[in-house]
Amino acid sequence: VDNPTDRRVLVLLDDLSLKSSHSIFFNTLKSRGFDLDFKLAEDSKLALQRYGQYLYDGLIIFAPSTERFGGSLDSKSIADFVDSGRDLILSADTAASDLIRGIATECGVDFDEDSSAMVIDHTSFSVSDVDGDHTLIAADDLVKSDVILGKTKIEAPVLFRGVAHSLNPTNNLVLKVLSASPSAYSANPSSKLSSPPQLTGSSISLVSVMQARNNARVVISGSVQLFSDRLIRSGVQKAGSPNQYEKSGNEQFVTELSKWVFHERGHLKAGNLVHHRVGETDEPAIYRIKDDLEFSVEIYEWSGKSWEPYVANDVQVQFYMMSPYVLKTLSTDKKGLFHTSFKVPDVYGVFQFKVEYEKLGYTTLSLSKQIPVRPYRHNEYERFIPTAYPYYGACFTTMAGFFVFSFVYLYHK
Amino acid sequence: MAALESPLPGTPTAMRNAFGNVLSVLILVLIGVLAFSIRLFSVIKYESVIHEFDPYFNYRVTQFLSKNGIYEFWNWFDDRTWYPLGRVIGGTVYPGLTLTAGTIWWGLNSLNIPLSVETVCVFTAPVFSAFASWATYLLTKEVKGSGAGLAAAALLAMVPSYISRSVAGSYDNEAVAIFALIFTFYLYIKTLNTGSLFYATLNALAYFYMVCSWGGYTFIINLIPMHVLLCIVTGRYSPRLYIAYAPLVVLGTLLAALVPVVGFNAVLTSEHFASFLVFIIIHVVALVYYIKGILSPKMFKVAVTLVVSIGMVVCFIVVAILVALVASSPTGGWSGRSLSLLDPTYASKYIPIIASVSEHQPPTWPSYFMDINVLAFLVPAGIIACFSPLSDASSFVVLYIVMSVYFSGVMVRLMLVLAPAACIMSGIALSQAFDVFTGSIKYQLGASSNSTDDAEDNTSTNNAPKDDVSAGKTDKGEEIVKERSSKKGKKKEREPADKPSVKAKIKKKALVLPLEASIVALLLLIMLGAFYVIHCVWAAAEAYSAPSIVLTSQSRDGLHVFDDFRESYAWLSHNTDVDDKVASWWDYGYQTTAMANRTVIVDNNTWNNTHIATVGTAMSSPEKAAWEIFNSLDVKYVLVVFGGLIGYPSDDINKFLWMVRIGGGVFPHIKEADYLRDGQYRIDSEATPTMLNSLMYKLSYYRFVETDGKGYDRVRRTEIGKKHFKLTHFEEVFTSHHWMVRLYKLKPPRNRIRGKAKKLKSKTSSGLSSKSAKKNPWV
């Protein structure tokens, strides 16, 4: 795909009033050129595909209470939508429906099972929280990634009111973007705690992202309000903190996050994997052991408008046969070309050049190219080995001696 | 031949010899035609295809050779087998067969006879079995005269054991190796009889051809030293023996070392050790004879005691060093296959991969009757005939039959080595018997026609030595040899000269049988031969001609053809990517590379036990573990052979225990006991959970229940244990017409990882709640 950024986005709402109450977020998207299509979640004409072709590149679901989508949409078709490489922003809220929870589970995110629970934090709540139950969180534990959240640091805390979720630590596809503080817990704010809360501390994730193996990106938020005009416009002061901000960090946060999720940033492409013997230019069909070879690969990064050379010093190539025999860091010419040279190991077999590049926030690169390595041919060995000269000598003297002996024996009478 | 040496041309005997020789040549040509044509049943009944497993590899190699030439073949690194290790084919293959067929193809093409490589390969084996029968004729003629030779050649031309390995299409090493084996033996005997250095050199070359062709050459390089040792021990040492042996060891070993697959093994491994030991012994013996010749008897005795005492010490030290050296290597320097020959239980104890091959199992008694038929009964008679009198040559064939009987008892595959020996022995026995009976008839008829006693005596004395020495046929060469040999030992000169004549007279009298008895016996012998022919033709037509890639079965509603293998290999080659890797049990490796042109993980050249064990482990593991193993090997497709629907017994489920054993030999977490219920291998509802969850079970029986509703396995004759299940990590992509071959594709890794534990709960609870809410409105 020449342009990895999404263009057509379907927005599913459980109430059309959200369109105006979240207008700032939607307008930033529109201003960046996205084509938003607002639909009610119960709309009976909902369809992601027509004639086997997807109608949208991205999907925003701000319908936490929807029990059932209209039309042909269900949890599976949304999972298929993601598996086809398309992107999703899913937002739950308190009392999120099983449907929304199910979609989140498909993406590796587990919302608190207690449907009335909210994230409560008695230390890092926002002072503007009028209810006094400390459910409006001023969260500032953001993931440190320029790729996901942009180069400009988000100074103000992000306001959050909603449901907690947790991630499976062994799942390496999901990532906490906004975590709760260590003092947070998840419980029903209107009732007394009868048992210790299941989700506590910084294991609670407020906003998470998932990048699937096919580089489809998903944002899952525990709060729809996070995207709302009200919280975006609201000033923020974290309890116990002297810093007071005129505007919360929400606008920057959701904007940057939407840039990432819709592939305006952090999308790499690699190609033109080239290898050849040192001093040659053509790619051989087979290498010999101990050949010297040169390897190069081109990697570009999508800037949102064009492909720019990717610059990094941590791209590696493996020369791999069941395990890497050679592992080399590639050097770059800052024009997108990464190259190195090395000697083929003294082992024959079917090798692969493998470039596997997984870096936080970036799309995963996984390239491989098969190449066999053969042993020496029969005439590629040394013809005469200096240490064997005594044996050659012995051989020839024996032959000469035998000849002389035969001559003497036969003709000397 | 013998006729050229006949002293007086024009005499009736000379005429008879000449006529006999023309007849022999004619008979030999006919035997050649018989040997060739009896092997064509497979082409006529099926089609001109390469058979079985190994021949496909040989065929592929020959194709490569004919396309790329000998140097490329020599240095061929094959990256399509044993992925990702690859295989250096040029250095690990016995090139004899390939080079032979390649040369034939090249020769025919340069004569503008455009045969395809496949055709040449298909017909190589029948052609060489004709050669083998001619070689048998030559060998037996050297031992017992041309009558026995013709009989033996005729027997060999159609012995079922040999047919089983050399029908048209059975393009395997043995096809040319048996010819090479017999021819090498012939040249050895020829050298032994003539003492000619020319034949000794030819012998070394024939041995070289044998080394090129088949790993069974170690049989030659052990049998000949044993015979030499036997001759020395029995006091038959002669310079002829030296000439027959010493050049063979020196030249033969040098030549053998030229074959890449043998290389330094020719001097390093214990298989070749006997030849060198005997080489030393024969030199010592030669020296002793030489010294004996120049010393007086008294001095000789002194010298003997001196040398023996010193020699013993030296020998002891040398042997001790050798034993220490050999013992330091774990297998004693023997290869696994050779060890299992010496100790038949070795393979089953230590090397399951050798024991798993059916042709490495000991044969059953019926297989002797099947494979050599009446020869089994004629062999003892032949052995007796070889002992009257015992010559160097006849002692060799006796030794040959004894050794080959032993080896055939260890491995059914070596029945093939026994077959020529049995044919030679039976040929000798038959021809001796015919001689006796026809001789008696002639004698009786002569007696009844009142010939004089004198004449009778004359004929008897004339015939007697001939009977003894050369099986009744005039063979001057033999006699000359006999005389020459007897001249060597001065003491022994008189004994053989006196004894045979005395003995012969006694024997001659005893040999005369009544006319009626002779005629009846003759008829019985002919009947025996007829039964043999009938059996052989039946075996060739019915038992050994199936190409095993195409199967047929006869049922009430006609002939069924099962062409599933080619169907699936064609599917693979048309529907998968060129570089895709296909995993299967190693039996199907050669076929997959040759017919589907896809890379395989393991194949029939079982050189890397660990790699095979990895595949075995994957097959015996549960789906997820298997997927991980296969994925780490870049496998895209898994091929299993399943016979349960049509009752094809050699399918993967029946081979499965070997996969478990071989896998468990390297990866101890696979335990054979987990797959057996009370020591029994079963796949029904009593089967162990490990068995029912193994990948092999699942891939074999996936959707099997849909065929008949019960899942009745016709090979195991039982209903399968686990009928309804889904595959999580594999998906079925192809199942052949009769379900014999099933192909599965590895599913790619999940695009997403689902949330943990709760997924089930939330799913089921939501599912249940919604359902129950609908179904049961009162709750």
Coordinates of C-alpha atoms in Angstrom, one line a residue, chain B residues 305-606:
Chain B
T305 CA 60.2 -72.3 16.4
L306 CA 62.3 -69.1 16.5
V307 CA 60.0 -67.1 14.3
V308 CA 56.9 -68.4 15.9
S309 CA 57.9 -67.5 19.4
I310 CA 59.0 -64.0 18.4
G311 CA 56.1 -63.6 16.0
M312 CA 53.7 -64.6 18.7
V313 CA 54.9 -61.8 20.9
V314 CA 54.8 -59.2 18.2
C315 CA 51.4 -60.4 17.1
F316 CA 50.1 -60.2 20.6
I317 CA 51.3 -56.7 21.0
V318 CA 49.9 -55.6 17.7
V319 CA 46.6 -57.2 18.4
A320 CA 46.4 -55.7 21.8
I321 CA 47.0 -52.2 20.4
L322 CA 44.4 -52.8 17.7
V323 CA 41.9 -54.0 20.2
A324 CA 42.5 -51.0 22.4
L325 CA 42.1 -48.7 19.4
V326 CA 39.0 -50.3 18.2
A327 CA 37.5 -50.5 21.7
S328 CA 38.0 -46.8 22.2
S329 CA 35.3 -46.0 19.7
P330 CA 31.8 -46.5 21.0
T331 CA 30.6 -48.8 18.3
G332 CA 33.9 -50.6 17.9
G333 CA 34.4 -49.0 14.6
W334 CA 31.5 -50.8 13.1
S335 CA 28.6 -49.1 11.4
G336 CA 25.2 -49.7 12.8
R337 CA 23.9 -51.8 10.0
S338 CA 27.0 -54.1 10.1
L339 CA 26.7 -54.5 13.8
S340 CA 23.1 -55.6 13.5
L341 CA 24.3 -58.2 11.1
L342 CA 26.7 -59.6 13.6
D343 CA 24.3 -59.2 16.5
P344 CA 20.8 -59.5 15.2
T345 CA 19.4 -57.9 18.4
Y346 CA 21.6 -54.9 18.2
A347 CA 19.4 -52.7 16.1
S348 CA 16.2 -53.3 18.0
K349 CA 18.1 -52.5 21.2
Y350 CA 20.0 -49.3 20.2
I351 CA 19.0 -48.0 16.7
P352 CA 15.3 -47.9 16.2
I353 CA 15.8 -46.2 12.9
I354 CA 17.4 -49.3 11.4
A355 CA 15.0 -51.7 13.1
S356 CA 12.1 -49.7 11.8
V357 CA 12.8 -50.5 8.2
S358 CA 10.8 -53.6 7.3
E359 CA 13.5 -54.9 5.0
H360 CA 15.9 -54.9 7.9
Q361 CA 13.8 -57.4 9.9
P362 CA 14.6 -61.1 10.0
P363 CA 12.7 -63.0 7.4
T364 CA 10.0 -65.6 8.2
W365 CA 10.2 -69.2 7.0
P366 CA 7.6 -68.8 4.3
S367 CA 9.6 -66.0 2.8
Y368 CA 12.3 -68.5 2.0
F369 CA 9.9 -70.6 0.2
M370 CA 8.5 -67.6 -1.5
D371 CA 11.8 -66.2 -2.5
I372 CA 13.9 -69.1 -3.5
N373 CA 11.3 -71.9 -3.7
V374 CA 12.7 -75.3 -4.6
L375 CA 16.2 -74.0 -4.5
A376 CA 16.0 -74.3 -0.8
F377 CA 15.8 -78.1 -1.2
L378 CA 18.4 -78.3 -3.9
V379 CA 21.0 -76.3 -2.1
P380 CA 22.1 -79.2 0.3
A381 CA 22.6 -81.5 -2.7
G382 CA 24.7 -78.8 -4.3
I383 CA 26.8 -78.4 -1.2
I384 CA 27.5 -82.2 -1.3
A385 CA 28.3 -82.0 -4.9
C386 CA 30.8 -79.3 -4.2
F387 CA 32.6 -81.5 -1.7
S388 CA 33.2 -84.2 -4.3
P389 CA 35.9 -83.2 -4.8
L390 CA 36.5 -80.0 -3.0
S391 CA 38.4 -77.5 -5.1
D392 CA 39.4 -74.0 -4.4
A393 CA 36.5 -72.8 -6.4
S394 CA 33.9 -75.1 -4.9
S395 CA 35.0 -74.3 -1.4
F396 CA 34.4 -70.7 -2.2
V397 CA 30.8 -71.2 -3.3
V398 CA 30.2 -73.4 -0.2
L399 CA 31.5 -70.6 2.0
Y400 CA 29.4 -68.1 0.0
I401 CA 26.2 -70.0 0.6
V402 CA 26.9 -70.6 4.2
M403 CA 27.6 -66.9 4.9
S404 CA 24.7 -65.7 2.8
V405 CA 22.3 -68.1 4.6
Y406 CA 23.3 -66.6 7.8
F407 CA 23.0 -63.0 6.6
S408 CA 19.6 -63.6 5.0
G409 CA 18.5 -65.0 8.3
V410 CA 19.3 -61.7 10.0
M411 CA 17.9 -59.2 7.4
V412 CA 15.2 -60.1 4.9
R413 CA 16.8 -57.7 2.5
L414 CA 20.0 -59.8 2.3
M415 CA 17.9 -62.7 0.8
L416 CA 19.1 -61.0 -2.3
V417 CA 22.6 -62.0 -1.6
L418 CA 21.5 -65.5 -0.9
A419 CA 19.6 -65.9 -4.1
P420 CA 22.7 -66.2 -6.5
A421 CA 24.4 -68.6 -4.1
A422 CA 21.3 -70.7 -4.0
C423 CA 21.0 -70.7 -7.7
I424 CA 24.7 -71.7 -8.2
M425 CA 24.3 -74.5 -5.7
S426 CA 21.1 -75.7 -7.2
G427 CA 22.5 -75.4 -10.7
I428 CA 25.4 -77.6 -9.6
A429 CA 23.0 -80.1 -7.9
L430 CA 20.7 -80.2 -10.9
S431 CA 23.4 -80.7 -13.4
Q432 CA 25.1 -83.3 -11.3
A433 CA 21.9 -85.2 -11.0
F434 CA 21.2 -85.0 -14.7
D435 CA 24.7 -86.2 -15.3
V436 CA 24.2 -89.2 -13.1
F437 CA 20.8 -90.1 -14.5
T438 CA 21.6 -89.5 -18.1
G439 CA 24.9 -91.3 -17.6
S440 CA 23.2 -94.3 -16.1
I441 CA 20.7 -94.4 -18.9
K442 CA 23.4 -94.2 -21.5
Y443 CA 25.3 -96.9 -19.6
Q444 CA 22.3 -99.1 -19.3
L445 CA 21.4 -98.7 -22.9
G446 CA 25.0 -99.3 -23.8
A447 CA 25.1 -102.4 -21.7
S448 CA 21.9 -103.7 -23.2
S449 CA 23.3 -103.2 -26.7
N450 CA 26.1 -105.7 -25.8
S451 CA 29.1 -103.5 -26.0
T452 CA 32.3 -105.2 -24.9
D453 CA 33.6 -105.0 -21.4
D454 CA 36.8 -103.4 -22.5
A455 CA 35.1 -100.6 -24.2
E456 CA 33.0 -100.1 -21.2
D457 CA 35.9 -100.0 -18.9
N458 CA 37.6 -97.5 -21.2
T459 CA 34.7 -95.2 -21.2
S460 CA 34.3 -95.5 -17.5
T461 CA 37.9 -94.6 -16.9
N462 CA 37.7 -91.8 -19.3
N463 CA 34.5 -90.5 -17.8
A464 CA 35.4 -90.9 -14.2
P465 CA 37.9 -88.1 -13.7
K466 CA 35.7 -85.9 -15.8
D467 CA 32.8 -86.6 -13.6
D468 CA 34.8 -85.6 -10.6
V469 CA 36.6 -82.7 -11.8
S470 CA 34.3 -80.9 -14.2
A471 CA 30.8 -82.2 -13.7
G472 CA 30.9 -84.6 -16.6
K473 CA 31.5 -82.0 -19.3
T474 CA 34.7 -81.9 -21.1
D475 CA 36.6 -79.0 -19.8
K476 CA 40.2 -79.1 -20.5
G477 CA 40.9 -75.8 -18.8
E478 CA 39.7 -77.2 -15.6
E479 CA 41.9 -80.2 -15.8
I480 CA 44.9 -78.2 -16.7
V481 CA 44.4 -76.1 -13.7
K482 CA 44.0 -79.1 -11.6
E483 CA 47.3 -80.5 -12.8
R484 CA 49.0 -77.2 -12.4
S485 CA 47.8 -76.9 -8.9
S486 CA 48.9 -80.4 -8.0
K487 CA 52.4 -79.7 -9.3
K488 CA 53.0 -77.0 -6.7
G489 CA 53.0 -79.1 -3.6
K490 CA 55.6 -81.8 -4.2
K491 CA 54.4 -84.0 -1.4
K492 CA 50.8 -83.8 -2.4
E493 CA 51.4 -84.6 -6.0
R494 CA 50.9 -88.2 -5.6
E495 CA 47.9 -88.2 -3.4
P496 CA 45.5 -86.4 -5.7
A497 CA 46.9 -88.3 -8.6
D498 CA 46.3 -91.7 -7.0
K499 CA 43.2 -91.1 -5.0
P500 CA 40.7 -89.9 -7.6
S501 CA 41.3 -92.8 -9.9
V502 CA 40.7 -95.3 -7.1
K503 CA 37.8 -93.4 -5.8
A504 CA 36.4 -92.8 -9.2
K505 CA 36.2 -96.4 -10.0
I506 CA 34.3 -97.1 -6.8
K507 CA 32.2 -94.2 -7.4
K508 CA 31.5 -95.0 -11.0
K509 CA 30.2 -98.4 -10.0
A510 CA 28.0 -96.8 -7.4
L511 CA 26.8 -94.1 -9.8
V512 CA 25.2 -96.6 -12.2
L513 CA 21.5 -96.7 -11.4
P514 CA 18.8 -98.9 -12.9
L515 CA 17.3 -97.6 -16.1
E516 CA 13.7 -97.2 -14.8
A517 CA 14.8 -95.5 -11.7
S518 CA 16.9 -93.1 -13.7
I519 CA 14.1 -92.2 -16.1
V520 CA 11.6 -91.7 -13.3
A521 CA 14.1 -89.6 -11.4
L522 CA 14.7 -87.6 -14.5
L523 CA 11.0 -86.9 -15.0
L524 CA 10.7 -85.9 -11.3
L525 CA 13.5 -83.5 -11.7
I526 CA 12.0 -82.0 -14.8
M527 CA 8.7 -81.7 -12.9
L528 CA 10.5 -80.0 -10.0
G529 CA 12.0 -77.5 -12.5
A530 CA 8.6 -77.0 -14.0
F531 CA 7.1 -76.2 -10.6
Y532 CA 9.9 -73.7 -10.0
V533 CA 9.2 -72.0 -13.3
I534 CA 5.5 -71.8 -12.6
H535 CA 6.2 -70.3 -9.2
C536 CA 8.7 -67.8 -10.5
V537 CA 6.4 -66.6 -13.2
W538 CA 3.5 -66.3 -10.7
A539 CA 5.7 -64.4 -8.3
A540 CA 6.9 -62.1 -11.1
A541 CA 3.4 -61.5 -12.3
E542 CA 1.5 -61.2 -9.1
A543 CA 3.6 -60.7 -6.1
Y544 CA 6.5 -58.5 -7.1
S545 CA 5.3 -56.3 -10.0
A546 CA 3.3 -53.8 -8.1
P547 CA 4.9 -50.4 -8.4
S548 CA 3.6 -49.5 -4.9
I549 CA 2.8 -46.0 -5.9
V550 CA -0.2 -47.3 -7.8
L551 CA -2.1 -49.9 -6.0
T552 CA -4.8 -52.2 -7.3
S553 CA -7.3 -54.4 -5.7
Q554 CA -9.5 -57.0 -7.1
S555 CA -13.0 -57.0 -5.8
R556 CA -16.4 -58.4 -7.0
D557 CA -17.2 -55.3 -9.1
G558 CA -13.9 -55.4 -10.9
L559 CA -10.4 -53.9 -10.6
H560 CA -9.9 -50.9 -8.4
V561 CA -6.9 -48.7 -9.0
F562 CA -5.7 -46.5 -6.2
D563 CA -3.6 -43.7 -7.6
D564 CA -3.7 -41.5 -4.6
F565 CA 0.0 -40.9 -4.2
R566 CA 0.5 -39.4 -7.6
E567 CA -2.8 -37.5 -7.2
S568 CA -1.5 -35.8 -4.1
Y569 CA 2.0 -35.2 -5.3
A570 CA 0.5 -33.6 -8.3
W571 CA -1.7 -31.5 -6.1
L572 CA 1.3 -30.4 -4.1
S573 CA 3.3 -29.4 -7.2
H574 CA 0.4 -27.4 -8.7
N575 CA -1.0 -25.7 -5.6
T576 CA 1.9 -24.9 -3.4
D577 CA 4.8 -22.5 -3.7
V578 CA 8.1 -23.8 -5.0
D579 CA 10.0 -23.2 -1.8
D580 CA 7.3 -24.5 0.5
K581 CA 8.4 -27.2 2.9
V582 CA 6.5 -30.4 3.3
A583 CA 6.9 -32.5 6.4
S584 CA 6.0 -36.2 6.4
W585 CA 7.4 -39.3 7.8
W586 CA 10.7 -40.1 6.1
D587 CA 9.3 -42.9 3.9
Y588 CA 7.7 -40.3 1.6
G589 CA 10.6 -37.9 1.4
Y590 CA 12.1 -39.2 -1.8
Q591 CA 8.8 -39.3 -3.6
T592 CA 7.9 -35.8 -2.5
T593 CA 11.1 -34.3 -3.7
A594 CA 11.1 -36.3 -7.0
M595 CA 7.4 -36.2 -7.9
A596 CA 6.1 -33.0 -6.2
N597 CA 9.4 -31.1 -6.4
R598 CA 8.9 -29.7 -2.9
T599 CA 11.5 -29.4 -0.1
V600 CA 11.2 -32.1 2.6
I601 CA 12.4 -32.2 6.1
V602 CA 13.5 -35.8 6.2
D603 CA 13.8 -38.5 3.6
N604 CA 14.7 -42.2 3.1
N605 CA 18.4 -41.5 3.3
T606 CA 18.3 -41.7 7.1

